[in-house]
Short mmCIF file of C-alpha atoms in Angstrom, two decimals:
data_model
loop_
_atom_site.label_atom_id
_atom_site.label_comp_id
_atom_site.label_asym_id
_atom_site.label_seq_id
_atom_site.Cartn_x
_atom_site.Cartn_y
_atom_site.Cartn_z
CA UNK A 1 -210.33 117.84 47.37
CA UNK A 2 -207.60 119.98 46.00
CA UNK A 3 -208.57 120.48 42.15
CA UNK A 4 -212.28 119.93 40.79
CA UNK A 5 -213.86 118.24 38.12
CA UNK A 6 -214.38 121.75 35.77
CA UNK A 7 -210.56 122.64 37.00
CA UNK A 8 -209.77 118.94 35.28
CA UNK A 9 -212.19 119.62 32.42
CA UNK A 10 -210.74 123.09 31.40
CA UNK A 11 -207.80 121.71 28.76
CA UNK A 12 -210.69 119.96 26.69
CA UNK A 13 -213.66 122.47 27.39
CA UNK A 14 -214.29 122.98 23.88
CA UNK A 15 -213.67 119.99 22.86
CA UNK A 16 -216.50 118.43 25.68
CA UNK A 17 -218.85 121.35 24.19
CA UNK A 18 -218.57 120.16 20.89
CA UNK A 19 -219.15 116.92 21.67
CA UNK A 20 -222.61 117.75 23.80
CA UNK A 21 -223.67 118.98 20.39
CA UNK A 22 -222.84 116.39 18.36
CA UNK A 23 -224.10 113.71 21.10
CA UNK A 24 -227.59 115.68 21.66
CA UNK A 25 -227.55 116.34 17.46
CA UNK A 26 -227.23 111.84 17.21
CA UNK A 27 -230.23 111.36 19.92
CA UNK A 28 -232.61 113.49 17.83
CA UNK A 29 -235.26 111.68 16.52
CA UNK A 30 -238.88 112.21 14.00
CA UNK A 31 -241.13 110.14 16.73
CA UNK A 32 -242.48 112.95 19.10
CA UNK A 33 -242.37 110.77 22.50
CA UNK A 34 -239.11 109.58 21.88
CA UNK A 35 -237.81 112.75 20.91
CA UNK A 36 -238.95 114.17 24.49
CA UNK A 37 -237.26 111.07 26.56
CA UNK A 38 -234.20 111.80 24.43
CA UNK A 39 -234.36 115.47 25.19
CA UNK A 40 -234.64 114.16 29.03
CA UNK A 41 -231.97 111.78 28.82
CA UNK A 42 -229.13 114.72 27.56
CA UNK A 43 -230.08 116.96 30.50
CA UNK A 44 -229.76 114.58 33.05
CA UNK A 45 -226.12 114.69 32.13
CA UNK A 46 -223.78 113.62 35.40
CA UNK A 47 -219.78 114.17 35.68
CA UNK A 48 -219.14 113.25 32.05
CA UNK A 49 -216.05 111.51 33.16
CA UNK A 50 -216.70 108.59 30.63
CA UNK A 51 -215.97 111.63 27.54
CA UNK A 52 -213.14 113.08 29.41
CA UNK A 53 -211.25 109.79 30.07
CA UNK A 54 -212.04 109.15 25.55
CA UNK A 55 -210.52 112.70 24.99
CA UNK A 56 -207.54 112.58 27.38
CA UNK A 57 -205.98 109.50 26.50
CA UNK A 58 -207.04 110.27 22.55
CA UNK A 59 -204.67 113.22 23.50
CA UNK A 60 -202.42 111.22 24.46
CA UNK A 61 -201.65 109.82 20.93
CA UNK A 62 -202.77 112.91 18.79
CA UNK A 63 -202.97 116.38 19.73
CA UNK A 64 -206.58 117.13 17.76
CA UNK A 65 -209.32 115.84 18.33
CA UNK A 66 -210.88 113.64 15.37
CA UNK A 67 -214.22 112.36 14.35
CA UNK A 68 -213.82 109.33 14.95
CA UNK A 69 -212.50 109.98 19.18
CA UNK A 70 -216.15 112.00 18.72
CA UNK A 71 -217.92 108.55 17.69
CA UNK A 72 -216.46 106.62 20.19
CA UNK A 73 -217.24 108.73 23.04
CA UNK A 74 -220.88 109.22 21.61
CA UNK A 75 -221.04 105.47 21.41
CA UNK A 76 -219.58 104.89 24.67
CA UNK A 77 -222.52 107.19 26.38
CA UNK A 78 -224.96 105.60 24.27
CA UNK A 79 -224.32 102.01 25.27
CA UNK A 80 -223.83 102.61 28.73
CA UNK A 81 -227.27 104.72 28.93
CA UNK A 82 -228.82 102.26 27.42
CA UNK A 83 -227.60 99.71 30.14
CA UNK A 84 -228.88 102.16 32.95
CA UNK A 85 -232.18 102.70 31.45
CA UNK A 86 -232.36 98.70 31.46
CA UNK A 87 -230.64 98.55 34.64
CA UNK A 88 -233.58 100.98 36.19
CA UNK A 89 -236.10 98.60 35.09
CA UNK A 90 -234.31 96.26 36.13
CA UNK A 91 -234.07 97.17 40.00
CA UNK A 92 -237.69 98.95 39.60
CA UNK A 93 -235.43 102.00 40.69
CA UNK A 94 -237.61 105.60 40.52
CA UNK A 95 -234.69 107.89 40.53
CA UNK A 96 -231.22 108.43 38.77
CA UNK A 97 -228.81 110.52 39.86
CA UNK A 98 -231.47 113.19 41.66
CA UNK A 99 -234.02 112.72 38.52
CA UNK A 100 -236.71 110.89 38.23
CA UNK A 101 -235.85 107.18 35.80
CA UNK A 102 -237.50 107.23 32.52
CA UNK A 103 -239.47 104.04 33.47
CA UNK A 104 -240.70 106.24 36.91
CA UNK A 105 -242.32 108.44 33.85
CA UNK A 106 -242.99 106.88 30.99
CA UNK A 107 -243.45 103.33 32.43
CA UNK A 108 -241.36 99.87 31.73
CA UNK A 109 -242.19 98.85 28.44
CA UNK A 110 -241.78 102.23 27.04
CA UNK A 111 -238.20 102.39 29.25
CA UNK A 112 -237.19 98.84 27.61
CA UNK A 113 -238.09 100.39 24.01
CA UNK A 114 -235.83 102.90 24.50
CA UNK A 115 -232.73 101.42 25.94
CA UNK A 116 -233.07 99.18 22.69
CA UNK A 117 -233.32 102.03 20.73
CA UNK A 118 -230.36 103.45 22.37
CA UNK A 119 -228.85 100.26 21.68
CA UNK A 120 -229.53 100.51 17.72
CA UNK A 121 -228.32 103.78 17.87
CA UNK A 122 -224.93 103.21 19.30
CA UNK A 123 -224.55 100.29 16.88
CA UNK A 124 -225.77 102.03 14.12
CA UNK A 125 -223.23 105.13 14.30
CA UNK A 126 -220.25 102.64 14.45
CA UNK A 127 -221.13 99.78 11.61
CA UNK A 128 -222.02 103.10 9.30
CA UNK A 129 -218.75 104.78 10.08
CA UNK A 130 -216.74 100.90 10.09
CA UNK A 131 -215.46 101.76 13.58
CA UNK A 132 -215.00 98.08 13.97
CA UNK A 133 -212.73 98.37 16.49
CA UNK A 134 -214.46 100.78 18.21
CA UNK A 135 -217.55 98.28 17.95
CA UNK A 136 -216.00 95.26 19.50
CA UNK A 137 -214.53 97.57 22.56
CA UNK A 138 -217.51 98.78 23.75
CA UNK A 139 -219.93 95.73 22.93
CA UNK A 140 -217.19 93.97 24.68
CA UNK A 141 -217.35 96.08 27.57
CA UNK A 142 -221.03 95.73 28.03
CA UNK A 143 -220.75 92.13 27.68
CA UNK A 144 -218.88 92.28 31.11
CA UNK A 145 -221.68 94.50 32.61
CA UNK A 146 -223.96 92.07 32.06
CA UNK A 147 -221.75 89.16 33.35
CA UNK A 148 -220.72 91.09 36.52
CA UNK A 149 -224.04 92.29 37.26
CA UNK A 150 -225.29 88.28 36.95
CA UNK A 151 -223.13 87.35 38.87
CA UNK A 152 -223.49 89.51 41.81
CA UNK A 153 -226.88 88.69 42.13
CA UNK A 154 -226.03 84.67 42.15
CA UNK A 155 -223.78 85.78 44.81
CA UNK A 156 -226.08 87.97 46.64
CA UNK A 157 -228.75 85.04 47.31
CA UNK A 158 -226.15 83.68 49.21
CA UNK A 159 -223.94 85.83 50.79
CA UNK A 160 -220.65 84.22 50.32
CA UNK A 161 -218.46 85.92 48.16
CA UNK A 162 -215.00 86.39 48.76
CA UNK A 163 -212.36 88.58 47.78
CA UNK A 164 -211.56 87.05 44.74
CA UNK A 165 -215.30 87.05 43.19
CA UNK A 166 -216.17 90.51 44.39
CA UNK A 167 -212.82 92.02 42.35
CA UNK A 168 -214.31 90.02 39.69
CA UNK A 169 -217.58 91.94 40.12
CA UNK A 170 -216.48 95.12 40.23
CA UNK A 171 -213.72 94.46 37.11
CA UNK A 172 -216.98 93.70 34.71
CA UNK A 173 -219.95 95.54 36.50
CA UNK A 174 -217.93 98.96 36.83
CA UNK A 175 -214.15 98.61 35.45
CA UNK A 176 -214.88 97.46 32.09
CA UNK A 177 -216.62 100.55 31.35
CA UNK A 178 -213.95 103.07 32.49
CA UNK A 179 -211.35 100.24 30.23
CA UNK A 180 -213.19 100.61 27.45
CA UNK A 181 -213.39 104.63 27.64
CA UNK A 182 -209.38 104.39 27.71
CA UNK A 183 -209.00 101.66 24.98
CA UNK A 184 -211.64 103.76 22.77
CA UNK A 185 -209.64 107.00 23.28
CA UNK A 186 -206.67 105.28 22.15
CA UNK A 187 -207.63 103.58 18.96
CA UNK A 188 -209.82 106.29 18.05
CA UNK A 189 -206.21 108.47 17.80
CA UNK A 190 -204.29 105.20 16.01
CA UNK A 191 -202.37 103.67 18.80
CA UNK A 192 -201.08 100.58 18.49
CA UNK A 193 -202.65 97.31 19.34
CA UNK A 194 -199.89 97.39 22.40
CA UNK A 195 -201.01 100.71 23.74
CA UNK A 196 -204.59 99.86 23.19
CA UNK A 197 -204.25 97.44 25.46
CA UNK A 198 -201.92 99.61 27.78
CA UNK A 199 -204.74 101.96 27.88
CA UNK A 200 -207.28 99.54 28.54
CA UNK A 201 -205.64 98.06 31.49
CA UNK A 202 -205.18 101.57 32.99
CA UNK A 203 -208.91 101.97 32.65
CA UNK A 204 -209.32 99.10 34.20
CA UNK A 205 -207.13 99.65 37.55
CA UNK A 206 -208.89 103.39 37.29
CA UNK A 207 -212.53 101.89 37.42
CA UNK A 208 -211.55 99.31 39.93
CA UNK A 209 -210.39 102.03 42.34
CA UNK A 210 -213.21 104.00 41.22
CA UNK A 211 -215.80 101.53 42.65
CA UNK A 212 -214.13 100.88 45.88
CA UNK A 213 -214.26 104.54 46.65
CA UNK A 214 -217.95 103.80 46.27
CA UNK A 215 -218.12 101.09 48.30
CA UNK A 216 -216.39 103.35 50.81
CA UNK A 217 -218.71 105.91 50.66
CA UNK A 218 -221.52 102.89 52.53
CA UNK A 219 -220.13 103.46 55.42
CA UNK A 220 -219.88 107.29 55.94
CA UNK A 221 -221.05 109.58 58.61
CA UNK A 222 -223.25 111.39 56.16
CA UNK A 223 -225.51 110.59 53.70
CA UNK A 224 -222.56 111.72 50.47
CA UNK A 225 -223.42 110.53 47.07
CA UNK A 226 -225.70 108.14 48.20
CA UNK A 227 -227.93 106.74 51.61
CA UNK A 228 -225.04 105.45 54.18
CA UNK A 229 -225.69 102.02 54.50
CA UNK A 230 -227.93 101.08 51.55
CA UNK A 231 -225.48 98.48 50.23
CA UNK A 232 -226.55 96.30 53.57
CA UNK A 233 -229.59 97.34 52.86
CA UNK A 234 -229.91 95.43 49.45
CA UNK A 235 -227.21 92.67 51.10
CA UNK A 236 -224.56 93.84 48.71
CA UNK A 237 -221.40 92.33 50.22
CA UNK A 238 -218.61 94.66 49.16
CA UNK A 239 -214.78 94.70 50.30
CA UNK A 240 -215.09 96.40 53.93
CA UNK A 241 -217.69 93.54 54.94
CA UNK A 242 -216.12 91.10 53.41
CA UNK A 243 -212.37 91.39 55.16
CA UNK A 244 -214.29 92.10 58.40
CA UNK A 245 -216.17 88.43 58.59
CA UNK A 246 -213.02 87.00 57.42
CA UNK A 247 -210.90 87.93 60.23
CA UNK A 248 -213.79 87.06 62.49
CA UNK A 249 -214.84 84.13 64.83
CA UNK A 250 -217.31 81.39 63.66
CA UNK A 251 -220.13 83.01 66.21
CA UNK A 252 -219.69 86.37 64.99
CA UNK A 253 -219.33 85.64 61.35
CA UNK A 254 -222.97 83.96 61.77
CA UNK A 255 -224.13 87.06 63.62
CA UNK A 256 -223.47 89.55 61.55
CA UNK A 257 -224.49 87.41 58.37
CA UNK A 258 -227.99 87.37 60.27
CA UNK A 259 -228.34 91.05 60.50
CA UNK A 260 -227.46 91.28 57.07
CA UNK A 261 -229.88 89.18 55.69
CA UNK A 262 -232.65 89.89 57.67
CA UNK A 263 -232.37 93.77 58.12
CA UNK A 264 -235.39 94.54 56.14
CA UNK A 265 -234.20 98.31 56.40
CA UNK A 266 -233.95 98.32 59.64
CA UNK A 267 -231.50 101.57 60.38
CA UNK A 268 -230.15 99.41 63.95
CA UNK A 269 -229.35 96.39 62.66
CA UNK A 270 -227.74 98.36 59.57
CA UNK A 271 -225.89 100.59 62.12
CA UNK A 272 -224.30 97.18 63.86
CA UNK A 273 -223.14 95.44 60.63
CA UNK A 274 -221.40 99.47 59.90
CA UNK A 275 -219.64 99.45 63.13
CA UNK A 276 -218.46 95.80 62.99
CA UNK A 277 -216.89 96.34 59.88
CA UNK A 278 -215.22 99.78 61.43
CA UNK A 279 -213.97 97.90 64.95
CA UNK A 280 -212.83 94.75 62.65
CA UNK A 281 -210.49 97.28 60.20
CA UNK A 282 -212.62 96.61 56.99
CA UNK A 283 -212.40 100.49 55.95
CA UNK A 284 -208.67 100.58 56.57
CA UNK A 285 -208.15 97.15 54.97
CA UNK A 286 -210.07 98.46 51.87
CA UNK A 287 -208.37 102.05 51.99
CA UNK A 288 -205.52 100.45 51.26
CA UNK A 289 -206.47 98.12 48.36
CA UNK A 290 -208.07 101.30 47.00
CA UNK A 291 -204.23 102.99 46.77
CA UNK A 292 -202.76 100.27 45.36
CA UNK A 293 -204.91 100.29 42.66
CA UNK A 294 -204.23 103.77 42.16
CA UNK A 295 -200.82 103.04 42.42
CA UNK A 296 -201.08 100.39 39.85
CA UNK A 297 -202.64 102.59 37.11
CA UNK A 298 -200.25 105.67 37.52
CA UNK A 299 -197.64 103.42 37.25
CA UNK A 300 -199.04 101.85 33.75
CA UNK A 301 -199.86 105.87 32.71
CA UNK A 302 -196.30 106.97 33.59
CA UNK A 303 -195.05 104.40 30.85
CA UNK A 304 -196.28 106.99 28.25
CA UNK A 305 -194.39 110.31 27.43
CA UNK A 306 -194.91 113.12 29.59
CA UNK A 307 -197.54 115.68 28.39
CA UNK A 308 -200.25 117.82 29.65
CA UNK A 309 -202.69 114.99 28.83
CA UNK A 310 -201.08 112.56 30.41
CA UNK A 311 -201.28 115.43 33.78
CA UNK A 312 -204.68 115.71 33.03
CA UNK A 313 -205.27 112.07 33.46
CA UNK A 314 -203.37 112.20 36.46
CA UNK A 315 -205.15 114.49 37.85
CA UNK A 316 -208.22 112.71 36.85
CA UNK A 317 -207.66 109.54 38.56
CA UNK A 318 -206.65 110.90 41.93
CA UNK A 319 -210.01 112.49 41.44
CA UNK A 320 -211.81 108.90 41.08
CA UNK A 321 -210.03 108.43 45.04
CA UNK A 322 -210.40 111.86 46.57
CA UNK A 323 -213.82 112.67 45.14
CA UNK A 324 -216.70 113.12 48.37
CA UNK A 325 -219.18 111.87 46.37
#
């Protein structure tokens, strides 16, 4: 990886810092237990990429940083926690990112109360500031989520999705998010309704390439990011399987749909479905969808005027494809 995440972060340090006080100063709250998960929530802090990608393109548009970029990013990260507290409940998960889930500690129906509260929150700080548009980008956004995440599961009880469905997947479960981060940095600074949309689409082609480097990461040699294999595991078909089975024979299609179903963790049967996909070309197949998509976004990005942001952002999204975990 040639430049890091903090090398990325340095032209809006201060501005991040300020807005880690203003986002921990908006989860403060007068009811002790919540005030504690709150207090948990802000320190399990990951990348931050979803404030950097608001700031960046808000750059892009106005030099300073204004309130308003400050509300959408702190609305953005509200929203989306929310979702992942849900989500956790969700897929009775006990760990996020390294930490232990708020429902691992405080239980379900206290994890549920709080991702609605987070919910309110988010809501709350636009409607009383008449960030409309803000509003309807990111409720939009997690609209998508929702969808995507619904639909993979349909999907998933059957194993049979194809190309088409799982870009549709990943465009709501994982794209809309980074979309909406762009489009939000960009109307927060008063683009157009053009470039809002410019800068959503980039987002979009960003997250999209974003996810597929995920996916990519299932069939590693080492456990990077997260357990190699655990997308079999949960018989999550993603891009590398799904280009392998479908330049396969009828009797090996059926084969490898077998193991998948019915590995029940089992690290052998996991192991064949990895190298089948590696002997069949899925991970070179999917390399390559990866760069265009890359391609696709810097190309949308180079449409606005030169500046160090618009670097930055570069920078950034070579990041979301070279990143090692």
């Amino acid at each position: 990886m040639s430049i890091s995440l903090n090398e990325i972060q340095a032209p809006i340090a201060s501005e991040m810092q300020q807005f880690e006080k203003k986002f921990r100063a908006s989860m403060k709250t007068r009811v002790l237990l919540l005030d504690r998960i709150m207090s948990y929530i802000v320190k399990r802090k990951g990348k931050q990429m979803r404030p950097m990608f608001v700031f960046f393109m808000a750059k892009l548009f106005q030099e300073s940083i204004t309130d308003a970029t400050y509300r959408g990013a702190a609305l953005i990260e509200l929203l989306h926690t929310a979702t992942l507290v849900h989500d956790d409940v969700v897929d009775d998960a006990n760990y996020r990112r390294g930490f232990f889930s708020v429902n691992a500690l405080w239980k379900n129906k206290i994890a549920v109360l709080v991702g609605d509260y987070l919910l309110s929150k988010g809501l709350l700080l636009s409607l009383q500031n008449d960030d409309y548009d803000l509003l309807k980008i990111v409720s939009n956004a997690v609209k998508e989520m929702s969808e995507g995440e619904l639909l993979q599961i349909e999907k998933a009880r059957r194993l049979d999705i194809t190309e088409d469905v799982y870009f549709d997947i990943i465009r709501q479960k994982t794209a809309s998010l980074i979309a909406s981060c762009c489009a939000v940095g960009a109307a927060s600074a008063g683009a157009c309704k053009e470039d809002v949309e410019k800068a959503r689409l980039f987002g979009e082609k960003v997250g999209i390439a974003f996810q597929i480097k995920d996916d990519l990461f299932d069939y590693g040699t080492a456990e990077i990011g997260k357990p190699v294999g655990i997308d079999i595991k949960e018989k999550k078909m993603t891009l590398p399987l799904i280009h392998a089975l479908r330049e396969s024979d009828w009797m090996t299609k059926r084969r490898v749909i077998y193991n998948v179903k019915n590995n029940n963790g089992d690290n052998k049967r996991v192991q064949k479905v990895i190298n089948f996909v590696k002997e069949s070309g899925g991970i070179e197949y999917t390399i390559q969808a990866m760069n265009r998509y890359h391609a696709e976004a810097l190309a949308i990005l180079h449409t606005f005027p030169d500046t160090p942001s618009r670097r930055s952002l570069e920078q950034l999204i070579a990041y979301t494809i070279e990143r090692e975990k």
